[in-house]
C-alpha positions as YAML, in Angstrom:
chain: A
units: angstrom
residues:
- id: 1
  name: MET
  ca: [90.01, 235.44, 77.89]
- id: 2
  name: THR
  ca: [88.80, 233.80, 74.69]
- id: 3
  name: PRO
  ca: [89.68, 230.10, 74.58]
- id: 4
  name: ALA
  ca: [92.20, 229.11, 71.94]
- id: 5
  name: ALA
  ca: [90.65, 227.69, 68.80]
- id: 6
  name: PRO
  ca: [91.20, 223.94, 68.40]
- id: 7
  name: ALA
  ca: [94.01, 222.96, 66.07]
- id: 8
  name: ARG
  ca: [92.88, 221.86, 62.65]
- id: 9
  name: ARG
  ca: [93.90, 218.47, 61.37]
- id: 10
  name: PHE
  ca: [96.93, 219.27, 59.22]
- id: 11
  name: TYR
  ca: [97.93, 215.77, 58.09]
- id: 12
  name: LYS
  ca: [96.51, 213.13, 55.78]
- id: 13
  name: ILE
  ca: [98.47, 209.96, 56.47]
- id: 14
  name: VAL
  ca: [99.14, 208.39, 59.87]
- id: 15
  name: ASP
  ca: [101.56, 205.49, 60.10]
- id: 16
  name: VAL
  ca: [104.04, 203.76, 62.41]
- id: 17
  name: VAL
  ca: [107.69, 203.00, 61.65]
- id: 18
  name: ALA
  ca: [110.44, 201.19, 63.52]
- id: 19
  name: THR
  ca: [113.34, 203.33, 64.76]
- id: 20
  name: ASP
  ca: [116.54, 202.66, 66.69]
- id: 21
  name: THR
  ca: [114.73, 203.51, 69.95]
- id: 22
  name: GLY
  ca: [111.28, 202.04, 69.39]
- id: 23
  name: PHE
  ca: [108.27, 202.61, 67.12]
- id: 24
  name: ALA
  ca: [107.48, 206.14, 66.00]
- id: 25
  name: VAL
  ca: [104.05, 207.53, 65.22]
- id: 26
  name: ARG
  ca: [104.21, 209.62, 62.04]
- id: 27
  name: LEU
  ca: [101.91, 212.24, 60.55]
- id: 28
  name: ASP
  ca: [102.62, 212.63, 56.84]
- id: 29
  name: GLY
  ca: [106.06, 211.14, 57.43]
- id: 30
  name: ALA
  ca: [107.03, 213.36, 60.39]
- id: 31
  name: THR
  ca: [107.01, 212.28, 64.04]
- id: 32
  name: PRO
  ca: [105.03, 214.70, 66.23]
- id: 33
  name: LYS
  ca: [106.42, 215.96, 69.53]
- id: 34
  name: THR
  ca: [104.92, 215.71, 73.00]
- id: 35
  name: PRO
  ca: [104.20, 218.92, 74.94]
- id: 36
  name: GLY
  ca: [107.66, 218.45, 76.45]
- id: 37
  name: LYS
  ca: [109.21, 218.34, 72.96]
- id: 38
  name: ASN
  ca: [109.99, 214.62, 73.01]
- id: 39
  name: PRO
  ca: [109.38, 212.59, 69.83]
- id: 40
  name: LEU
  ca: [106.27, 210.41, 69.99]
- id: 41
  name: ILE
  ca: [108.12, 207.10, 70.03]
- id: 42
  name: LEU
  ca: [106.68, 204.10, 71.85]
- id: 43
  name: PRO
  ca: [108.53, 201.02, 73.13]
- id: 44
  name: ASN
  ca: [106.66, 198.53, 70.94]
- id: 45
  name: GLU
  ca: [104.59, 198.42, 67.79]
- id: 46
  name: ALA
  ca: [101.23, 197.68, 69.43]
- id: 47
  name: SER
  ca: [101.37, 200.72, 71.70]
- id: 48
  name: ALA
  ca: [102.49, 202.96, 68.81]
- id: 49
  name: ARG
  ca: [99.59, 201.76, 66.69]
- id: 50
  name: LEU
  ca: [97.20, 202.46, 69.55]
- id: 51
  name: VAL
  ca: [98.38, 206.07, 69.71]
- id: 52
  name: ALA
  ca: [98.39, 206.34, 65.91]
- id: 53
  name: ALA
  ca: [94.76, 205.22, 65.82]
- id: 54
  name: GLU
  ca: [93.78, 208.15, 68.04]
- id: 55
  name: TRP
  ca: [95.52, 210.60, 65.71]
- id: 56
  name: ASP
  ca: [93.91, 208.98, 62.69]
- id: 57
  name: ALA
  ca: [90.45, 209.19, 64.29]
- id: 58
  name: GLN
  ca: [90.59, 212.99, 64.43]
- id: 59
  name: ASP
  ca: [88.33, 214.69, 61.92]
- id: 60
  name: LYS
  ca: [88.61, 218.33, 60.87]
- id: 61
  name: VAL
  ca: [90.04, 219.48, 64.21]
- id: 62
  name: ILE
  ca: [92.24, 217.78, 66.80]
- id: 63
  name: ASP
  ca: [90.40, 217.23, 70.09]
- id: 64
  name: PRO
  ca: [92.81, 216.12, 72.85]
- id: 65
  name: PHE
  ca: [89.88, 214.99, 75.00]
- id: 66
  name: THR
  ca: [89.19, 212.22, 72.50]
- id: 67
  name: MET
  ca: [92.84, 211.07, 72.74]
- id: 68
  name: PRO
  ca: [93.20, 209.73, 76.32]
- id: 69
  name: ILE
  ca: [95.93, 207.24, 75.43]
- id: 70
  name: THR
  ca: [98.01, 209.88, 73.68]
- id: 71
  name: ARG
  ca: [97.63, 212.21, 76.66]
- id: 72
  name: LEU
  ca: [98.74, 209.45, 79.04]
- id: 73
  name: VAL
  ca: [101.71, 208.56, 76.84]
- id: 74
  name: ASN
  ca: [102.72, 212.23, 76.67]
- id: 75
  name: VAL
  ca: [102.87, 212.38, 80.45]
- id: 76
  name: GLY
  ca: [104.95, 209.22, 80.58]
- id: 77
  name: LEU
  ca: [107.40, 210.36, 77.92]
- id: 78
  name: ASP
  ca: [107.75, 213.87, 79.33]
- id: 79
  name: ARG
  ca: [107.80, 213.27, 83.07]
- id: 80
  name: GLY
  ca: [107.81, 209.54, 83.73]
- id: 81
  name: GLU
  ca: [111.50, 208.98, 84.37]
- id: 82
  name: ALA
  ca: [111.90, 212.16, 86.44]
- id: 83
  name: THR
  ca: [108.91, 211.34, 88.64]
- id: 84
  name: ARG
  ca: [109.24, 207.58, 89.12]
- id: 85
  name: GLU
  ca: [109.84, 207.81, 92.87]
- id: 86
  name: ALA
  ca: [106.97, 210.26, 93.29]
- id: 87
  name: MET
  ca: [104.61, 207.98, 91.36]
- id: 88
  name: VAL
  ca: [105.60, 204.96, 93.42]
- id: 89
  name: ALA
  ca: [105.09, 206.95, 96.62]
- id: 90
  name: GLU
  ca: [101.65, 208.07, 95.44]
- id: 91
  name: VAL
  ca: [100.57, 204.49, 94.70]
- id: 92
  name: VAL
  ca: [101.78, 203.38, 98.14]
- id: 93
  name: LYS
  ca: [99.90, 206.28, 99.74]
- id: 94
  name: TYR
  ca: [96.65, 205.23, 98.10]
- id: 95
  name: ALA
  ca: [97.22, 201.62, 99.12]
- id: 96
  name: GLY
  ca: [97.38, 202.78, 102.72]
- id: 97
  name: THR
  ca: [93.74, 203.94, 102.50]
- id: 98
  name: ASP
  ca: [92.62, 201.71, 99.64]
- id: 99
  name: LEU
  ca: [88.98, 201.94, 98.63]
- id: 100
  name: VAL
  ca: [88.49, 198.17, 98.71]
- id: 101
  name: CYS
  ca: [89.46, 198.00, 102.39]
- id: 102
  name: TYR
  ca: [86.68, 200.22, 103.74]
- id: 103
  name: ARG
  ca: [83.43, 198.29, 104.05]
- id: 104
  name: VAL
  ca: [79.89, 199.18, 105.05]
- id: 105
  name: THR
  ca: [78.15, 197.13, 107.74]
- id: 106
  name: THR
  ca: [74.60, 197.70, 106.47]
- id: 107
  name: PRO
  ca: [72.47, 197.12, 104.46]
- id: 108
  name: ASP
  ca: [73.18, 193.49, 103.70]
- id: 109
  name: SER
  ca: [72.74, 193.94, 99.95]
- id: 110
  name: LEU
  ca: [75.47, 196.60, 99.80]
- id: 111
  name: VAL
  ca: [77.72, 194.56, 102.08]
- id: 112
  name: ALA
  ca: [77.36, 191.67, 99.65]
- id: 113
  name: ALA
  ca: [77.95, 193.89, 96.60]
- id: 114
  name: GLN
  ca: [81.21, 195.22, 98.05]
- id: 115
  name: ALA
  ca: [82.38, 191.75, 98.96]
- id: 116
  name: LYS
  ca: [81.58, 190.41, 95.48]
- id: 117
  name: ALA
  ca: [83.50, 193.22, 93.75]
- id: 118
  name: TRP
  ca: [86.41, 193.65, 96.14]
- id: 119
  name: ASP
  ca: [87.22, 190.34, 97.84]
- id: 120
  name: PRO
  ca: [88.57, 188.77, 94.61]
- id: 121
  name: LEU
  ca: [90.91, 191.76, 94.21]
- id: 122
  name: LEU
  ca: [92.24, 191.33, 97.74]
- id: 123
  name: ASP
  ca: [92.74, 187.60, 97.11]
- id: 124
  name: TRP
  ca: [94.51, 188.29, 93.80]
- id: 125
  name: ALA
  ca: [96.81, 190.89, 95.35]
- id: 126
  name: ARG
  ca: [97.73, 188.51, 98.14]
- id: 127
  name: ALA
  ca: [98.51, 185.67, 95.72]
- id: 128
  name: GLU
  ca: [100.17, 187.61, 92.87]
- id: 129
  name: LEU
  ca: [101.74, 190.66, 94.53]
- id: 130
  name: GLY
  ca: [102.33, 189.39, 98.06]
- id: 131
  name: VAL
  ca: [100.16, 192.27, 99.29]
- id: 132
  name: ALA
  ca: [97.86, 191.40, 102.20]
- id: 133
  name: LEU
  ca: [95.74, 194.42, 103.10]
- id: 134
  name: ARG
  ca: [93.41, 194.60, 106.09]
- id: 135
  name: THR
  ca: [89.76, 195.61, 105.79]
- id: 136
  name: THR
  ca: [87.77, 197.69, 108.24]
- id: 137
  name: PRO
  ca: [84.09, 198.47, 108.84]
- id: 138
  name: GLY
  ca: [82.89, 201.92, 107.89]
- id: 139
  name: ALA
  ca: [85.34, 204.81, 107.77]
- id: 140
  name: LEU
  ca: [87.40, 203.67, 110.74]
- id: 141
  name: ALA
  ca: [91.02, 204.37, 109.83]
- id: 142
  name: ILE
  ca: [93.48, 201.49, 109.98]
- id: 143
  name: ASP
  ca: [97.21, 201.12, 109.52]
- id: 144
  name: GLN
  ca: [98.15, 198.65, 106.82]
- id: 145
  name: PRO
  ca: [101.02, 196.20, 107.43]
- id: 146
  name: GLU
  ca: [104.43, 197.56, 106.57]
- id: 147
  name: THR
  ca: [105.14, 194.38, 104.63]
- id: 148
  name: ALA
  ca: [102.15, 195.10, 102.38]
- id: 149
  name: MET
  ca: [103.28, 198.67, 101.75]
- id: 150
  name: THR
  ca: [106.78, 197.45, 100.90]
- id: 151
  name: ALA
  ca: [105.37, 194.86, 98.49]
- id: 152
  name: ILE
  ca: [103.26, 197.55, 96.79]
- id: 153
  name: ALA
  ca: [106.33, 199.76, 96.38]
- id: 154
  name: ILE
  ca: [108.42, 196.90, 94.95]
- id: 155
  name: ALA
  ca: [105.70, 195.92, 92.47]
- id: 156
  name: ALA
  ca: [105.26, 199.52, 91.29]
- id: 157
  name: GLN
  ca: [108.99, 200.20, 91.05]
- id: 158
  name: ALA
  ca: [109.48, 197.12, 88.88]
- id: 159
  name: LEU
  ca: [107.21, 198.45, 86.14]
- id: 160
  name: PRO
  ca: [108.53, 200.10, 82.97]
- id: 161
  name: THR
  ca: [107.97, 203.84, 82.97]
- id: 162
  name: LEU
  ca: [104.88, 203.97, 80.76]
- id: 163
  name: LYS
  ca: [103.16, 201.19, 82.73]
- id: 164
  name: LEU
  ca: [104.05, 202.90, 85.99]
- id: 165
  name: THR
  ca: [102.57, 206.11, 84.62]
- id: 166
  name: ALA
  ca: [99.40, 204.22, 83.72]
- id: 167
  name: LEU
  ca: [99.31, 202.61, 87.17]
- id: 168
  name: ALA
  ca: [99.65, 205.93, 88.99]
- id: 169
  name: PHE
  ca: [97.01, 207.52, 86.77]
- id: 170
  name: ALA
  ca: [94.54, 204.67, 87.32]
- id: 171
  name: THR
  ca: [95.23, 204.65, 91.06]
- id: 172
  name: GLY
  ca: [94.26, 208.31, 91.34]
- id: 173
  name: ILE
  ca: [91.08, 207.77, 89.34]
- id: 174
  name: ALA
  ca: [90.08, 204.67, 91.29]
- id: 175
  name: GLY
  ca: [91.15, 205.69, 94.76]
- id: 176
  name: SER
  ca: [92.58, 202.19, 94.89]
- id: 177
  name: ALA
  ca: [96.03, 200.84, 94.19]
- id: 178
  name: LEU
  ca: [94.67, 197.28, 94.05]
- id: 179
  name: VAL
  ca: [92.10, 198.11, 91.38]
- id: 180
  name: ALA
  ca: [94.82, 199.85, 89.36]
- id: 181
  name: PHE
  ca: [97.30, 196.98, 89.71]
- id: 182
  name: ALA
  ca: [94.65, 194.45, 88.69]
- id: 183
  name: LEU
  ca: [93.78, 196.62, 85.69]
- id: 184
  name: ILE
  ca: [97.30, 196.99, 84.28]
- id: 185
  name: ALA
  ca: [98.02, 193.32, 84.97]
- id: 186
  name: GLY
  ca: [95.00, 192.27, 82.90]
- id: 187
  name: ARG
  ca: [93.25, 190.70, 85.90]
- id: 188
  name: ILE
  ca: [90.26, 192.97, 85.21]
- id: 189
  name: ASP
  ca: [89.29, 195.16, 82.27]
- id: 190
  name: GLY
  ca: [88.43, 198.85, 82.29]
- id: 191
  name: GLU
  ca: [84.69, 198.30, 82.59]
- id: 192
  name: THR
  ca: [85.16, 195.98, 85.55]
- id: 193
  name: ALA
  ca: [87.54, 198.43, 87.20]
- id: 194
  name: PHE
  ca: [84.96, 201.18, 86.79]
- id: 195
  name: LYS
  ca: [82.23, 199.04, 88.33]
- id: 196
  name: ALA
  ca: [84.55, 198.14, 91.21]
- id: 197
  name: ILE
  ca: [85.01, 201.78, 92.17]
- id: 198
  name: ARG
  ca: [81.30, 202.54, 91.75]
- id: 199
  name: VAL
  ca: [79.78, 199.82, 93.93]
- id: 200
  name: GLU
  ca: [78.01, 202.14, 96.34]
- id: 201
  name: GLU
  ca: [77.02, 204.67, 93.66]
- id: 202
  name: ASP
  ca: [75.54, 201.94, 91.47]
- id: 203
  name: TRP
  ca: [73.72, 200.41, 94.45]
- id: 204
  name: GLN
  ca: [72.14, 203.78, 95.21]
- id: 205
  name: ALA
  ca: [71.32, 204.46, 91.55]
- id: 206
  name: GLU
  ca: [69.43, 201.18, 91.29]
- id: 207
  name: ARG
  ca: [67.14, 202.43, 94.03]
- id: 208
  name: TRP
  ca: [66.85, 206.17, 93.45]
- id: 209
  name: GLY
  ca: [68.03, 206.77, 89.89]
- id: 210
  name: ARG
  ca: [71.10, 208.47, 88.43]
- id: 211
  name: ASP
  ca: [71.96, 212.14, 88.36]
- id: 212
  name: PRO
  ca: [72.74, 213.05, 84.71]
- id: 213
  name: ASP
  ca: [75.55, 215.48, 85.59]
- id: 214
  name: GLU
  ca: [77.22, 212.99, 87.93]
- id: 215
  name: ALA
  ca: [76.82, 210.25, 85.34]
- id: 216
  name: HIS
  ca: [78.58, 212.42, 82.74]
- id: 217
  name: LEU
  ca: [81.56, 212.96, 85.04]
- id: 218
  name: ALA
  ca: [81.62, 209.28, 85.97]
- id: 219
  name: ASN
  ca: [81.69, 208.28, 82.31]
- id: 220
  name: ALA
  ca: [84.85, 210.33, 81.80]
- id: 221
  name: ARG
  ca: [86.50, 208.24, 84.53]
- id: 222
  name: ARG
  ca: [85.24, 205.07, 82.85]
- id: 223
  name: LEU
  ca: [86.81, 206.08, 79.54]
- id: 224
  name: ASP
  ca: [90.12, 206.88, 81.25]
- id: 225
  name: LEU
  ca: [90.21, 203.44, 82.89]
- id: 226
  name: ILE
  ca: [89.47, 201.80, 79.54]
- id: 227
  name: ALA
  ca: [92.35, 203.81, 78.05]
- id: 228
  name: VAL
  ca: [94.66, 202.48, 80.76]
- id: 229
  name: GLU
  ca: [93.50, 198.94, 80.02]
- id: 230
  name: LYS
  ca: [94.21, 199.32, 76.29]
- id: 231
  name: LEU
  ca: [97.63, 200.89, 76.83]
- id: 232
  name: ALA
  ca: [98.70, 198.25, 79.35]
- id: 233
  name: LEU
  ca: [97.65, 195.43, 77.02]
- id: 234
  name: ALA
  ca: [99.45, 197.03, 74.09]
- id: 235
  name: LEU
  ca: [102.65, 197.54, 76.07]
- id: 236
  name: ASP
  ca: [102.66, 193.82, 76.86]
- id: 237
  name: ALA
  ca: [102.22, 192.79, 73.22]
- id: 238
  name: PRO
  ca: [105.21, 191.53, 71.21]
- id: 239
  name: SER
  ca: [106.45, 193.65, 68.32]
- id: 240
  name: HIS
  ca: [106.67, 192.36, 64.77]
- id: 241
  name: PRO
  ca: [109.94, 192.93, 62.91]
- id: 242
  name: VAL
  ca: [108.28, 194.55, 59.89]
- id: 243
  name: PRO
  ca: [105.79, 197.29, 60.81]
- id: 244
  name: LYS
  ca: [102.87, 197.94, 58.49]
- id: 245
  name: LYS
  ca: [101.07, 201.17, 57.68]
- id: 246
  name: THR
  ca: [98.12, 201.77, 59.98]
- id: 247
  name: SER
  ca: [95.96, 204.17, 58.04]
- id: 248
  name: GLY
  ca: [95.21, 205.85, 54.78]
- id: 249
  name: SER
  ca: [93.95, 209.23, 53.71]
- id: 250
  name: ALA
  ca: [91.70, 211.22, 56.05]
...
């Protein structure tokens, strides 16, 4: 089957306006719809402008792969409320086998690299979320404390829908609920989150080089984590009472 041709950019002006339910992204004065037919309206101005910037950055054709924040917002608007419990459960599941809890025992340089990247996240989660996870050597499976799993669930459930969507998305990419929580809380940025989930890969690459194909796939994960960082920061930003136009002619 021949792939569908990419949609051509059909609009000239991208802007953001306040509505009764939030801040709407507009293309030539009309608010686009998500795949689920919901209007592209964000809870605050900063997040709407972030999405608007992705639309405005499109050239002659619209490439969804260059719009990671819009794609994430679409998921949140279309399915976030209906899947809240499932997203919370998924985050808790990942926390039960969290990447940062499984440590190598040799060589010493990799042991130290994991400790440097991951111990501050464990300390932060214990202090800020009340989540105390156990670590284990190698791939030996462990059961995490029920109190920690409950605290993870409470912290996830307390998030607004779009931030919960971002958390669940980042958790799946990272293989770590703690990395994802630290990312959406602003404790770490997207680049740091990416490095945290690539400790062993980077350690190996420093010694034997990088595989170009693997590096390409890894970079896609890096860009997704940066998108989560930007969306989380924008969702936390205050809105101004008088929105201003974000862009001009294409």
